[in-house]
């Protein structure tokens, strides 16, 4: 389990805050940014991308995970910072929604890590491991023909 120093945490949160400014959230007006930190130091960010068919909206964590995979970052996810707020002004702590926990679990499983999730608000960050946010997670290891099966 990787421990992060306070400077790297602050940098990751700053990256999530910056990502939040790119949110497309004309329906909820709730802007979210996410920043994923990989073991090689790479940070990949994402923001929410809403849809006129509301239920099809994509969360910031999901868009960041997709960008990471697309960029070849599929192993070594060690931390995730999430920041959000109405019209981009952080207030309460924002943690990953249930679907995003599952999406992050897929990415983390590919490198066998248990990332630290930094759920951030205006004056507070709650730190929890993904395994604590998603206990008994169903993941690629459950499937005989999945990406970890070696087949
Ligand atoms: N949202 C995220 O981007 N991440 C989360 O984990 C929670 C919710 C977005 C989805 C939607 O665009 C807006 O926040 C309001 O739900």
PDB file of C-alpha atoms and ligand atoms in Angstrom:
ATOM      1  CA  UNK A   1       0.000   0.000   0.000  1.00  0.00           C
ATOM      2  CA  UNK A   2       1.534   3.294  -1.098  1.00  0.00           C
ATOM      3  CA  UNK A   3       1.617   6.225   1.318  1.00  0.00           C
ATOM      4  CA  UNK A   4       1.518   9.703  -0.176  1.00  0.00           C
ATOM      5  CA  UNK A   5       3.214  12.714   1.307  1.00  0.00           C
ATOM      6  CA  UNK A   6       1.195  15.854   1.893  1.00  0.00           C
ATOM      7  CA  UNK A   7       2.748  17.677  -1.071  1.00  0.00           C
ATOM      8  CA  UNK A   8       1.680  14.986  -3.537  1.00  0.00           C
ATOM      9  CA  UNK A   9      -1.800  14.942  -2.026  1.00  0.00           C
ATOM     10  CA  UNK A  10      -2.039  18.717  -2.379  1.00  0.00           C
ATOM     11  CA  UNK A  11      -0.807  18.542  -5.987  1.00  0.00           C
ATOM     12  CA  UNK A  12      -3.380  15.882  -6.817  1.00  0.00           C
ATOM     13  CA  UNK A  13      -6.200  17.878  -5.247  1.00  0.00           C
ATOM     14  CA  UNK A  14      -5.048  20.962  -7.172  1.00  0.00           C
ATOM     15  CA  UNK A  15      -5.182  18.930 -10.396  1.00  0.00           C
ATOM     16  CA  UNK A  16      -8.750  17.821  -9.588  1.00  0.00           C
ATOM     17  CA  UNK A  17      -9.746  21.419  -8.899  1.00  0.00           C
ATOM     18  CA  UNK A  18      -8.312  22.504 -12.224  1.00  0.00           C
ATOM     19  CA  UNK A  19     -10.096  19.634 -13.977  1.00  0.00           C
ATOM     20  CA  UNK A  20     -13.367  20.775 -12.418  1.00  0.00           C
ATOM     21  CA  UNK A  21     -13.145  23.989 -14.459  1.00  0.00           C
ATOM     22  CA  UNK A  22     -13.598  21.869 -17.615  1.00  0.00           C
ATOM     23  CA  UNK A  23     -16.835  20.240 -16.471  1.00  0.00           C
ATOM     24  CA  UNK A  24     -19.780  20.218 -18.854  1.00  0.00           C
ATOM     25  CA  UNK A  25     -22.672  20.330 -16.416  1.00  0.00           C
ATOM     26  CA  UNK A  26     -25.425  22.525 -17.904  1.00  0.00           C
ATOM     27  CA  UNK A  27     -28.202  20.451 -16.296  1.00  0.00           C
ATOM     28  CA  UNK A  28     -27.125  19.868 -12.696  1.00  0.00           C
ATOM     29  CA  UNK A  29     -24.722  22.835 -12.532  1.00  0.00           C
ATOM     30  CA  UNK A  30     -22.670  20.584 -10.263  1.00  0.00           C
ATOM     31  CA  UNK A  31     -19.106  20.649 -11.568  1.00  0.00           C
ATOM     32  CA  UNK A  32     -16.784  17.796 -10.637  1.00  0.00           C
ATOM     33  CA  UNK A  33     -13.101  17.205 -11.309  1.00  0.00           C
ATOM     34  CA  UNK A  34     -11.118  14.041 -10.688  1.00  0.00           C
ATOM     35  CA  UNK A  35      -7.379  13.419 -10.805  1.00  0.00           C
ATOM     36  CA  UNK A  36      -5.809   9.972 -10.919  1.00  0.00           C
ATOM     37  CA  UNK A  37      -2.211   9.494  -9.764  1.00  0.00           C
ATOM     38  CA  UNK A  38      -0.176   6.572 -11.092  1.00  0.00           C
ATOM     39  CA  UNK A  39       2.946   5.042  -9.574  1.00  0.00           C
ATOM     40  CA  UNK A  40       5.143   6.538 -12.300  1.00  0.00           C
ATOM     41  CA  UNK A  41       4.000  10.028 -11.282  1.00  0.00           C
ATOM     42  CA  UNK A  42       1.556  10.504 -14.145  1.00  0.00           C
ATOM     43  CA  UNK A  43      -1.614  12.413 -13.299  1.00  0.00           C
ATOM     44  CA  UNK A  44      -4.667  11.920 -15.519  1.00  0.00           C
ATOM     45  CA  UNK A  45      -7.675  14.154 -15.015  1.00  0.00           C
ATOM     46  CA  UNK A  46     -11.325  14.189 -16.006  1.00  0.00           C
ATOM     47  CA  UNK A  47     -14.495  16.148 -15.422  1.00  0.00           C
ATOM     48  CA  UNK A  48     -18.164  15.328 -15.618  1.00  0.00           C
ATOM     49  CA  UNK A  49     -19.805  15.375 -19.020  1.00  0.00           C
ATOM     50  CA  UNK A  50     -23.570  15.593 -18.817  1.00  0.00           C
ATOM     51  CA  UNK A  51     -26.174  14.657 -21.382  1.00  0.00           C
ATOM     52  CA  UNK A  52     -29.593  16.001 -22.391  1.00  0.00           C
ATOM     53  CA  UNK A  53     -30.767  12.485 -21.623  1.00  0.00           C
ATOM     54  CA  UNK A  54     -29.809  13.059 -17.980  1.00  0.00           C
ATOM     55  CA  UNK A  55     -29.179   9.447 -17.019  1.00  0.00           C
ATOM     56  CA  UNK A  56     -26.446   9.125 -19.627  1.00  0.00           C
ATOM     57  CA  UNK A  57     -24.222  11.707 -17.957  1.00  0.00           C
ATOM     58  CA  UNK A  58     -20.663  10.654 -17.248  1.00  0.00           C
ATOM     59  CA  UNK A  59     -18.976  11.372 -13.937  1.00  0.00           C
ATOM     60  CA  UNK A  60     -15.559  12.990 -13.589  1.00  0.00           C
ATOM     61  CA  UNK A  61     -13.949   9.808 -12.208  1.00  0.00           C
ATOM     62  CA  UNK A  62     -15.311   7.760 -15.084  1.00  0.00           C
ATOM     63  CA  UNK A  63     -14.048  10.188 -17.698  1.00  0.00           C
ATOM     64  CA  UNK A  64     -10.620  10.278 -16.005  1.00  0.00           C
ATOM     65  CA  UNK A  65     -10.460   6.473 -15.883  1.00  0.00           C
ATOM     66  CA  UNK A  66     -11.356   6.288 -19.567  1.00  0.00           C
ATOM     67  CA  UNK A  67      -8.688   8.853 -20.486  1.00  0.00           C
ATOM     68  CA  UNK A  68      -6.135   6.921 -18.441  1.00  0.00           C
ATOM     69  CA  UNK A  69      -6.893   3.665 -20.195  1.00  0.00           C
ATOM     70  CA  UNK A  70      -6.829   5.382 -23.568  1.00  0.00           C
ATOM     71  CA  UNK A  71      -3.414   6.855 -22.726  1.00  0.00           C
ATOM     72  CA  UNK A  72      -2.033   3.448 -21.787  1.00  0.00           C
ATOM     73  CA  UNK A  73      -2.213   3.937 -17.999  1.00  0.00           C
ATOM     74  CA  UNK A  74      -3.781   0.721 -16.805  1.00  0.00           C
ATOM     75  CA  UNK A  75      -1.493  -0.223 -13.936  1.00  0.00           C
ATOM     76  CA  UNK A  76      -0.287   1.484 -10.796  1.00  0.00           C
ATOM     77  CA  UNK A  77      -3.266   3.620  -9.797  1.00  0.00           C
ATOM     78  CA  UNK A  78      -2.223   4.820  -6.341  1.00  0.00           C
ATOM     79  CA  UNK A  79      -4.511   7.764  -5.570  1.00  0.00           C
ATOM     80  CA  UNK A  80      -7.599   9.616  -6.762  1.00  0.00           C
ATOM     81  CA  UNK A  81      -8.670  13.137  -5.804  1.00  0.00           C
ATOM     82  CA  UNK A  82     -12.244  14.324  -6.325  1.00  0.00           C
ATOM     83  CA  UNK A  83     -13.492  17.901  -6.016  1.00  0.00           C
ATOM     84  CA  UNK A  84     -16.918  19.268  -6.881  1.00  0.00           C
ATOM     85  CA  UNK A  85     -19.486  21.904  -6.189  1.00  0.00           C
ATOM     86  CA  UNK A  86     -22.428  23.830  -7.565  1.00  0.00           C
ATOM     87  CA  UNK A  87     -21.196  26.159 -10.329  1.00  0.00           C
ATOM     88  CA  UNK A  88     -17.693  24.932  -9.559  1.00  0.00           C
ATOM     89  CA  UNK A  89     -17.590  26.222  -5.999  1.00  0.00           C
ATOM     90  CA  UNK A  90     -16.576  23.413  -3.627  1.00  0.00           C
ATOM     91  CA  UNK A  91     -18.672  23.083  -0.486  1.00  0.00           C
ATOM     92  CA  UNK A  92     -19.200  19.666   1.087  1.00  0.00           C
ATOM     93  CA  UNK A  93     -16.900  16.684   0.641  1.00  0.00           C
ATOM     94  CA  UNK A  94     -17.529  14.876  -2.668  1.00  0.00           C
ATOM     95  CA  UNK A  95     -16.880  11.150  -2.708  1.00  0.00           C
ATOM     96  CA  UNK A  96     -17.142   8.868  -5.727  1.00  0.00           C
ATOM     97  CA  UNK A  97     -20.625   7.626  -6.623  1.00  0.00           C
ATOM     98  CA  UNK A  98     -21.282   3.905  -6.551  1.00  0.00           C
ATOM     99  CA  UNK A  99     -20.757   3.398 -10.277  1.00  0.00           C
ATOM    100  CA  UNK A 100     -17.448   5.276 -10.171  1.00  0.00           C
ATOM    101  CA  UNK A 101     -16.244   3.138  -7.261  1.00  0.00           C
ATOM    102  CA  UNK A 102     -16.769   0.101  -9.457  1.00  0.00           C
ATOM    103  CA  UNK A 103     -15.073   1.757 -12.461  1.00  0.00           C
ATOM    104  CA  UNK A 104     -12.073   2.766 -10.346  1.00  0.00           C
ATOM    105  CA  UNK A 105     -11.941  -0.754  -8.955  1.00  0.00           C
ATOM    106  CA  UNK A 106     -11.509  -2.143 -12.463  1.00  0.00           C
ATOM    107  CA  UNK A 107      -8.585   0.182 -13.196  1.00  0.00           C
ATOM    108  CA  UNK A 108      -6.954  -0.438  -9.803  1.00  0.00           C
ATOM    109  CA  UNK A 109      -7.301  -4.204 -10.166  1.00  0.00           C
ATOM    110  CA  UNK A 110      -5.287  -4.142 -13.376  1.00  0.00           C
ATOM    111  CA  UNK A 111      -2.226  -3.101 -11.364  1.00  0.00           C
ATOM    112  CA  UNK A 112      -3.177  -4.780  -8.091  1.00  0.00           C
ATOM    113  CA  UNK A 113      -3.302  -1.520  -6.124  1.00  0.00           C
ATOM    114  CA  UNK A 114      -5.704  -0.197  -3.503  1.00  0.00           C
ATOM    115  CA  UNK A 115      -5.754   3.538  -4.257  1.00  0.00           C
ATOM    116  CA  UNK A 116      -6.201   6.213  -1.642  1.00  0.00           C
ATOM    117  CA  UNK A 117      -9.353   8.202  -2.436  1.00  0.00           C
ATOM    118  CA  UNK A 118      -9.158  11.875  -1.481  1.00  0.00           C
ATOM    119  CA  UNK A 119     -12.761  13.079  -1.316  1.00  0.00           C
ATOM    120  CA  UNK A 120     -12.448  16.809  -1.043  1.00  0.00           C
ATOM    121  CA  UNK A 121     -14.642  19.715  -0.027  1.00  0.00           C
ATOM    122  CA  UNK A 122     -14.057  23.395   0.659  1.00  0.00           C
ATOM    123  CA  UNK A 123     -12.196  22.901   3.921  1.00  0.00           C
ATOM    124  CA  UNK A 124     -11.895  19.184   4.391  1.00  0.00           C
ATOM    125  CA  UNK A 125     -10.543  16.071   2.704  1.00  0.00           C
ATOM    126  CA  UNK A 126     -11.705  12.602   3.705  1.00  0.00           C
ATOM    127  CA  UNK A 127      -9.118   9.910   2.945  1.00  0.00           C
ATOM    128  CA  UNK A 128     -10.198   6.313   2.477  1.00  0.00           C
ATOM    129  CA  UNK A 129      -8.840   3.352   0.567  1.00  0.00           C
ATOM    130  CA  UNK A 130     -10.977   2.190  -2.339  1.00  0.00           C
ATOM    131  CA  UNK A 131     -11.317  -1.212  -0.657  1.00  0.00           C
ATOM    132  CA  UNK A 132     -13.042   0.502   2.273  1.00  0.00           C
ATOM    133  CA  UNK A 133     -15.390   2.404  -0.045  1.00  0.00           C
ATOM    134  CA  UNK A 134     -16.210  -0.740  -2.022  1.00  0.00           C
ATOM    135  CA  UNK A 135     -15.914  -3.784   0.231  1.00  0.00           C
ATOM    136  CA  UNK A 136     -16.189  -7.243  -1.266  1.00  0.00           C
ATOM    137  CA  UNK A 137     -15.736  -5.706  -4.692  1.00  0.00           C
ATOM    138  CA  UNK A 138     -16.543  -7.738  -7.745  1.00  0.00           C
ATOM    139  CA  UNK A 139     -13.689  -7.366 -10.203  1.00  0.00           C
ATOM    140  CA  UNK A 140     -11.639  -8.922 -12.955  1.00  0.00           C
ATOM    141  CA  UNK A 141     -10.204 -11.527 -10.569  1.00  0.00           C
ATOM    142  CA  UNK A 142     -13.671 -13.045 -10.300  1.00  0.00           C
ATOM    143  CA  UNK A 143     -13.781 -13.925 -13.972  1.00  0.00           C
ATOM    144  CA  UNK A 144     -11.936 -16.871 -15.426  1.00  0.00           C
ATOM    145  CA  UNK A 145     -11.670 -15.239 -18.818  1.00  0.00           C
ATOM    146  CA  UNK A 146     -10.857 -11.732 -17.575  1.00  0.00           C
ATOM    147  CA  UNK A 147      -7.728  -9.605 -18.059  1.00  0.00           C
ATOM    148  CA  UNK A 148      -6.038 -11.136 -14.989  1.00  0.00           C
ATOM    149  CA  UNK A 149      -6.549 -14.748 -16.004  1.00  0.00           C
ATOM    150  CA  UNK A 150      -3.458 -14.837 -18.194  1.00  0.00           C
ATOM    151  CA  UNK A 151      -5.455 -16.620 -20.840  1.00  0.00           C
TER     152      UNK A 151
HETATM  153  N1  LIG B   1     -20.809  13.412 -10.388  1.00  0.00           N
HETATM  154  C1  LIG B   1     -19.505  13.100 -10.653  1.00  0.00           C
HETATM  155  O1  LIG B   1     -18.911  13.575 -11.637  1.00  0.00           O
HETATM  156  N2  LIG B   1     -18.873  12.250  -9.812  1.00  0.00           N
HETATM  157  C2  LIG B   1     -19.450  11.662  -8.714  1.00  0.00           C
HETATM  158  O2  LIG B   1     -18.867  10.787  -8.111  1.00  0.00           O
HETATM  159  C3  LIG B   1     -20.764  12.128  -8.274  1.00  0.00           C
HETATM  160  C4  LIG B   1     -21.551  12.891  -9.275  1.00  0.00           C
HETATM  161  C5  LIG B   1     -21.513  14.300 -11.321  1.00  0.00           C
HETATM  162  C6  LIG B   1     -22.579  13.613 -12.131  1.00  0.00           C
HETATM  163  C7  LIG B   1     -23.459  14.772 -12.516  1.00  0.00           C
HETATM  164  O3  LIG B   1     -22.936  15.375 -13.700  1.00  0.00           O
HETATM  165  C8  LIG B   1     -23.314  15.746 -11.365  1.00  0.00           C
HETATM  166  O4  LIG B   1     -22.174  15.324 -10.627  1.00  0.00           O
HETATM  167  C9  LIG B   1     -24.508  15.803 -10.430  1.00  0.00           C
HETATM  168  O5  LIG B   1     -24.866  14.539 -10.028  1.00  0.00           O
END
